[in-house]
PDB file of C-alpha atoms in Angstrom:
ATOM      1  CA  LEU A 280       0.000   0.000   0.000  1.00 57.00           C
ATOM      2  CA  SER A 281       1.218   3.498  -0.739  1.00 53.00           C
ATOM      3  CA  TYR A 282      -0.137   6.913   0.188  1.00 53.00           C
ATOM      4  CA  GLY A 283       1.939   9.783  -1.151  1.00 55.00           C
ATOM      5  CA  THR A 284       5.559   8.858  -0.528  1.00 66.00           C
ATOM      6  CA  VAL A 285       4.750   6.626   2.458  1.00 70.00           C
ATOM      7  CA  ILE A 286       4.733   2.882   1.860  1.00 79.00           C
ATOM      8  CA  TYR A 287       2.675   0.764   4.219  1.00 82.00           C
ATOM      9  CA  ARG A 288       3.673  -2.864   4.594  1.00 83.00           C
ATOM     10  CA  LYS A 289       1.148  -5.669   4.976  1.00 83.00           C
ATOM     11  CA  GLN A 290       1.267  -8.861   6.962  1.00 81.00           C
ATOM     12  CA  SER A 291      -1.488 -11.351   7.546  1.00 79.00           C
ATOM     13  CA  ASN A 292      -2.781  -9.531  10.616  1.00 84.00           C
ATOM     14  CA  CYS A 293      -1.572  -5.910  10.309  1.00 85.00           C
ATOM     15  CA  VAL A 294      -0.623  -3.009   8.079  1.00 85.00           C
ATOM     16  CA  TYR A 295       2.282  -0.925   9.331  1.00 82.00           C
ATOM     17  CA  HIS A 296       4.830   1.814   8.713  1.00 84.00           C
ATOM     18  CA  CYS A 297       7.490   1.330  11.387  1.00 87.00           C
ATOM     19  CA  HIS A 298      10.741   2.960  10.308  1.00 90.00           C
ATOM     20  CA  TYR A 299      13.693   3.498  12.605  1.00 92.00           C
ATOM     21  CA  HIS A 300      17.019   5.286  12.443  1.00 92.00           C
ATOM     22  CA  ILE A 301      19.553   3.036  14.174  1.00 94.00           C
ATOM     23  CA  VAL A 302      23.184   3.874  14.864  1.00 94.00           C
ATOM     24  CA  ILE A 303      25.585   1.197  16.047  1.00 96.00           C
ATOM     25  CA  MET A 304      29.116   2.085  17.090  1.00 96.00           C
ATOM     26  CA  THR A 305      32.313   0.102  17.135  1.00 94.00           C
ATOM     27  CA  LYS A 306      33.743  -0.917  20.484  1.00 93.00           C
ATOM     28  CA  CYS A 307      36.105   1.786  21.803  1.00 90.00           C
ATOM     29  CA  ARG A 308      35.088   3.855  18.732  1.00 92.00           C
ATOM     30  CA  LYS A 309      37.871   2.240  16.684  1.00 92.00           C
ATOM     31  CA  LYS A 310      37.856   3.445  13.083  1.00 94.00           C
ATOM     32  CA  ILE A 311      37.486   0.141  11.243  1.00 93.00           C
ATOM     33  CA  PHE A 312      35.106   1.003   8.402  1.00 93.00           C
ATOM     34  CA  ASN A 313      37.038   1.587   5.215  1.00 93.00           C
ATOM     35  CA  ALA A 314      35.277   1.058   1.868  1.00 94.00           C
ATOM     36  CA  ASP A 315      36.090  -2.664   1.769  1.00 94.00           C
ATOM     37  CA  VAL A 316      34.901  -3.493   5.289  1.00 95.00           C
ATOM     38  CA  TYR A 317      31.751  -1.407   4.771  1.00 94.00           C
ATOM     39  CA  GLY A 318      31.021  -3.179   1.470  1.00 95.00           C
ATOM     40  CA  PHE A 319      31.302  -6.518   3.244  1.00 95.00           C
ATOM     41  CA  PHE A 320      28.991  -5.259   6.012  1.00 95.00           C
ATOM     42  CA  LYS A 321      26.383  -4.175   3.434  1.00 94.00           C
ATOM     43  CA  LYS A 322      26.544  -7.606   1.817  1.00 95.00           C
ATOM     44  CA  ARG A 323      25.873  -9.203   5.208  1.00 95.00           C
ATOM     45  CA  LEU A 324      22.828  -6.916   5.646  1.00 94.00           C
ATOM     46  CA  GLY A 325      21.415  -8.395   2.438  1.00 93.00           C
ATOM     47  CA  GLU A 326      21.912 -11.883   3.832  1.00 94.00           C
ATOM     48  CA  ILE A 327      20.184 -10.885   7.066  1.00 95.00           C
ATOM     49  CA  ARG A 328      17.227  -9.644   5.000  1.00 93.00           C
ATOM     50  CA  GLU A 329      16.984 -13.069   3.316  1.00 94.00           C
ATOM     51  CA  HIS A 330      16.694 -14.817   6.702  1.00 95.00           C
ATOM     52  CA  TYR A 331      14.517 -12.165   8.382  1.00 95.00           C
ATOM     53  CA  PRO A 332      11.911 -10.865   5.888  1.00 91.00           C
ATOM     54  CA  GLN A 333      10.309  -8.752   8.629  1.00 92.00           C
ATOM     55  CA  ILE A 334      13.449  -6.547   8.593  1.00 95.00           C
ATOM     56  CA  GLU A 335      14.012  -4.299   5.580  1.00 93.00           C
ATOM     57  CA  PHE A 336      17.083  -2.100   5.250  1.00 94.00           C
ATOM     58  CA  ILE A 337      15.966   1.073   3.494  1.00 91.00           C
ATOM     59  CA  GLY A 338      19.223   2.970   3.718  1.00 91.00           C
ATOM     60  CA  GLN A 339      22.637   2.742   5.290  1.00 92.00           C
ATOM     61  CA  ASN A 340      25.748   4.821   5.563  1.00 93.00           C
ATOM     62  CA  ARG A 341      28.852   4.902   7.699  1.00 91.00           C
ATOM     63  CA  ASP A 342      31.563   6.892   9.267  1.00 91.00           C
ATOM     64  CA  LYS A 343      34.821   5.233  10.220  1.00 92.00           C
ATOM     65  CA  ASP A 344      33.553   4.140  13.639  1.00 93.00           C
ATOM     66  CA  TYR A 345      29.780   3.773  13.320  1.00 91.00           C
ATOM     67  CA  ILE A 346      26.987   2.668  11.004  1.00 93.00           C
ATOM     68  CA  HIS A 347      23.726   4.521  10.318  1.00 94.00           C
ATOM     69  CA  LEU A 348      20.762   2.404   9.251  1.00 94.00           C
ATOM     70  CA  GLN A 349      17.233   3.281   8.231  1.00 92.00           C
ATOM     71  CA  VAL A 350      15.209   0.151   8.838  1.00 93.00           C
ATOM     72  CA  SER A 351      11.596  -0.921   8.455  1.00 92.00           C
ATOM     73  CA  ILE A 352      10.731  -3.404  11.178  1.00 94.00           C
ATOM     74  CA  SER A 353       7.562  -5.400  11.610  1.00 92.00           C
ATOM     75  CA  PRO A 354       5.702  -4.621  14.857  1.00 92.00           C
ATOM     76  CA  LYS A 355       6.130  -8.315  15.718  1.00 91.00           C
ATOM     77  CA  ILE A 356       9.850  -7.837  16.405  1.00 94.00           C
ATOM     78  CA  SER A 357      11.517  -5.400  18.802  1.00 96.00           C
ATOM     79  CA  VAL A 358      14.156  -2.862  17.793  1.00 96.00           C
ATOM     80  CA  GLY A 359      16.521  -4.350  20.380  1.00 97.00           C
ATOM     81  CA  SER A 360      16.138  -7.775  18.759  1.00 97.00           C
ATOM     82  CA  VAL A 361      16.968  -6.311  15.358  1.00 97.00           C
ATOM     83  CA  VAL A 362      20.111  -4.641  16.726  1.00 97.00           C
ATOM     84  CA  ARG A 363      21.142  -7.926  18.354  1.00 96.00           C
ATOM     85  CA  ILE A 364      20.594  -9.775  15.054  1.00 96.00           C
ATOM     86  CA  ILE A 365      22.662  -7.222  13.114  1.00 96.00           C
ATOM     87  CA  LYS A 366      25.515  -7.232  15.606  1.00 95.00           C
ATOM     88  CA  SER A 367      25.694 -10.992  16.112  1.00 93.00           C
ATOM     89  CA  ASP A 368      25.254 -11.889  12.437  1.00 92.00           C
ATOM     90  CA  THR A 369      27.970  -9.514  11.249  1.00 92.00           C
ATOM     91  CA  VAL A 370      30.697  -9.787  13.894  1.00 91.00           C
ATOM     92  CA  ARG A 371      31.684 -13.384  13.276  1.00 86.00           C
ATOM     93  CA  ASP A 372      32.192 -12.969   9.522  1.00 88.00           C
ATOM     94  CA  LEU A 373      33.828  -9.565   9.871  1.00 91.00           C
ATOM     95  CA  LYS A 374      36.474 -10.951  12.227  1.00 89.00           C
ATOM     96  CA  LYS A 375      36.963 -14.045  10.064  1.00 89.00           C
ATOM     97  CA  SER A 376      37.333 -12.035   6.835  1.00 91.00           C
ATOM     98  CA  TYR A 377      39.465  -9.170   8.180  1.00 91.00           C
ATOM     99  CA  LEU A 378      42.349 -10.362  10.299  1.00 87.00           C
ATOM    100  CA  PHE A 379      43.188  -6.833  11.453  1.00 90.00           C
ATOM    101  CA  LEU A 380      39.904  -6.900  13.412  1.00 90.00           C
ATOM    102  CA  LYS A 381      41.131  -9.912  15.384  1.00 84.00           C
ATOM    103  CA  LYS A 382      44.184  -7.862  16.367  1.00 85.00           C
ATOM    104  CA  CYS A 383      42.147  -4.708  17.086  1.00 86.00           C
ATOM    105  CA  TYR A 384      39.713  -6.600  19.276  1.00 85.00           C
ATOM    106  CA  PHE A 385      41.957  -9.289  20.728  1.00 82.00           C
ATOM    107  CA  GLY A 386      40.383 -10.841  23.816  1.00 80.00           C
ATOM    108  CA  THR A 387      36.824  -9.826  23.009  1.00 82.00           C
ATOM    109  CA  GLU A 388      34.166 -11.499  20.902  1.00 81.00           C
ATOM    110  CA  SER A 389      32.651  -8.335  19.464  1.00 88.00           C
ATOM    111  CA  VAL A 390      33.625  -5.354  17.376  1.00 93.00           C
ATOM    112  CA  TRP A 391      30.436  -3.555  18.423  1.00 95.00           C
ATOM    113  CA  SER A 392      29.793  -1.289  21.380  1.00 94.00           C
ATOM    114  CA  ASP A 393      27.224  -2.594  23.858  1.00 92.00           C
ATOM    115  CA  GLY A 394      24.815   0.272  23.204  1.00 94.00           C
ATOM    116  CA  TYR A 395      23.048   1.769  20.226  1.00 96.00           C
ATOM    117  CA  PHE A 396      21.010   4.816  19.252  1.00 93.00           C
ATOM    118  CA  VAL A 397      17.486   4.547  17.885  1.00 94.00           C
ATOM    119  CA  SER A 398      14.801   7.038  16.893  1.00 90.00           C
ATOM    120  CA  THR A 399      11.574   6.663  14.989  1.00 87.00           C
ATOM    121  CA  VAL A 400      11.224   7.998  11.484  1.00 81.00           C
ATOM    122  CA  GLY A 401       7.579   8.994  11.395  1.00 73.00           C
ATOM    123  CA  ILE A 402       5.202  10.157   8.762  1.00 68.00           C
ATOM    124  CA  ASN A 403       4.081  13.739   8.881  1.00 67.00           C
ATOM    125  CA  GLU A 404       0.715  14.917  10.159  1.00 64.00           C
ATOM    126  CA  ALA A 405      -0.565  15.786   6.674  1.00 72.00           C
ATOM    127  CA  VAL A 406      -0.074  12.179   5.510  1.00 67.00           C
ATOM    128  CA  VAL A 407      -1.982  10.821   8.508  1.00 66.00           C
ATOM    129  CA  GLN A 408      -4.755  13.375   7.977  1.00 72.00           C
ATOM    130  CA  HIS A 409      -5.006  12.433   4.280  1.00 74.00           C
ATOM    131  CA  TYR A 410      -5.175   8.749   5.200  1.00 65.00           C
ATOM    132  CA  VAL A 411      -7.953   9.326   7.745  1.00 68.00           C
ATOM    133  CA  GLU A 412      -9.947  11.563   5.382  1.00 77.00           C
ATOM    134  CA  HIS A 413      -9.739   9.090   2.515  1.00 73.00           C
ATOM    135  CA  GLN A 414     -10.406   5.994   4.587  1.00 68.00           C
ATOM    136  CA  GLY A 415     -12.478   3.515   2.616  1.00 61.00           C
ATOM    137  CA  CYS A 416     -11.998   5.194  -0.773  1.00 64.00           C
ATOM    138  CA  GLU A 417      -9.519   2.594  -2.023  1.00 55.00           C
ATOM    139  CA  ASP A 418     -11.896  -0.271  -1.256  1.00 51.00           C
ATOM    140  CA  MET A 419     -14.659   1.459  -3.234  1.00 49.00           C
ATOM    141  CA  GLY A 420     -12.378   2.020  -6.244  1.00 50.00           C
ATOM    142  CA  GLN A 421     -12.221   5.782  -5.672  1.00 47.00           C
ATOM    143  CA  ALA A 422      -8.554   6.084  -4.693  1.00 46.00           C
TER     144      ALA A 422
END
């Protein structure tokens, strides 16, 4: 479903628009993300999407010591669970593929900081108002 530029996602029991801005940082803010490591990370995000269809990565970017993600998440799964999935599913392969990470993070299992930042990415009031005003029009073929 789409209203204006907002895309609503459908599941068997709900329609939703749950977008989040998530930032995950490297442990000790070490600057590990060059173009190659970031490309590998993005590839892993695609693999996560294959295994978790309720998580959709809309956008991502990086600095040298953190990753920004814009993510659509089903209301059936918590943001904290998504962060845990991202961190745990990427760390193992990152450390295996890039030996310098084993040296950087010797004695620890992770490359990720314990915490994360999250904020909602909402739709504006005009979109909600339009949706409410035109409720039922699509079903009657008037949309």
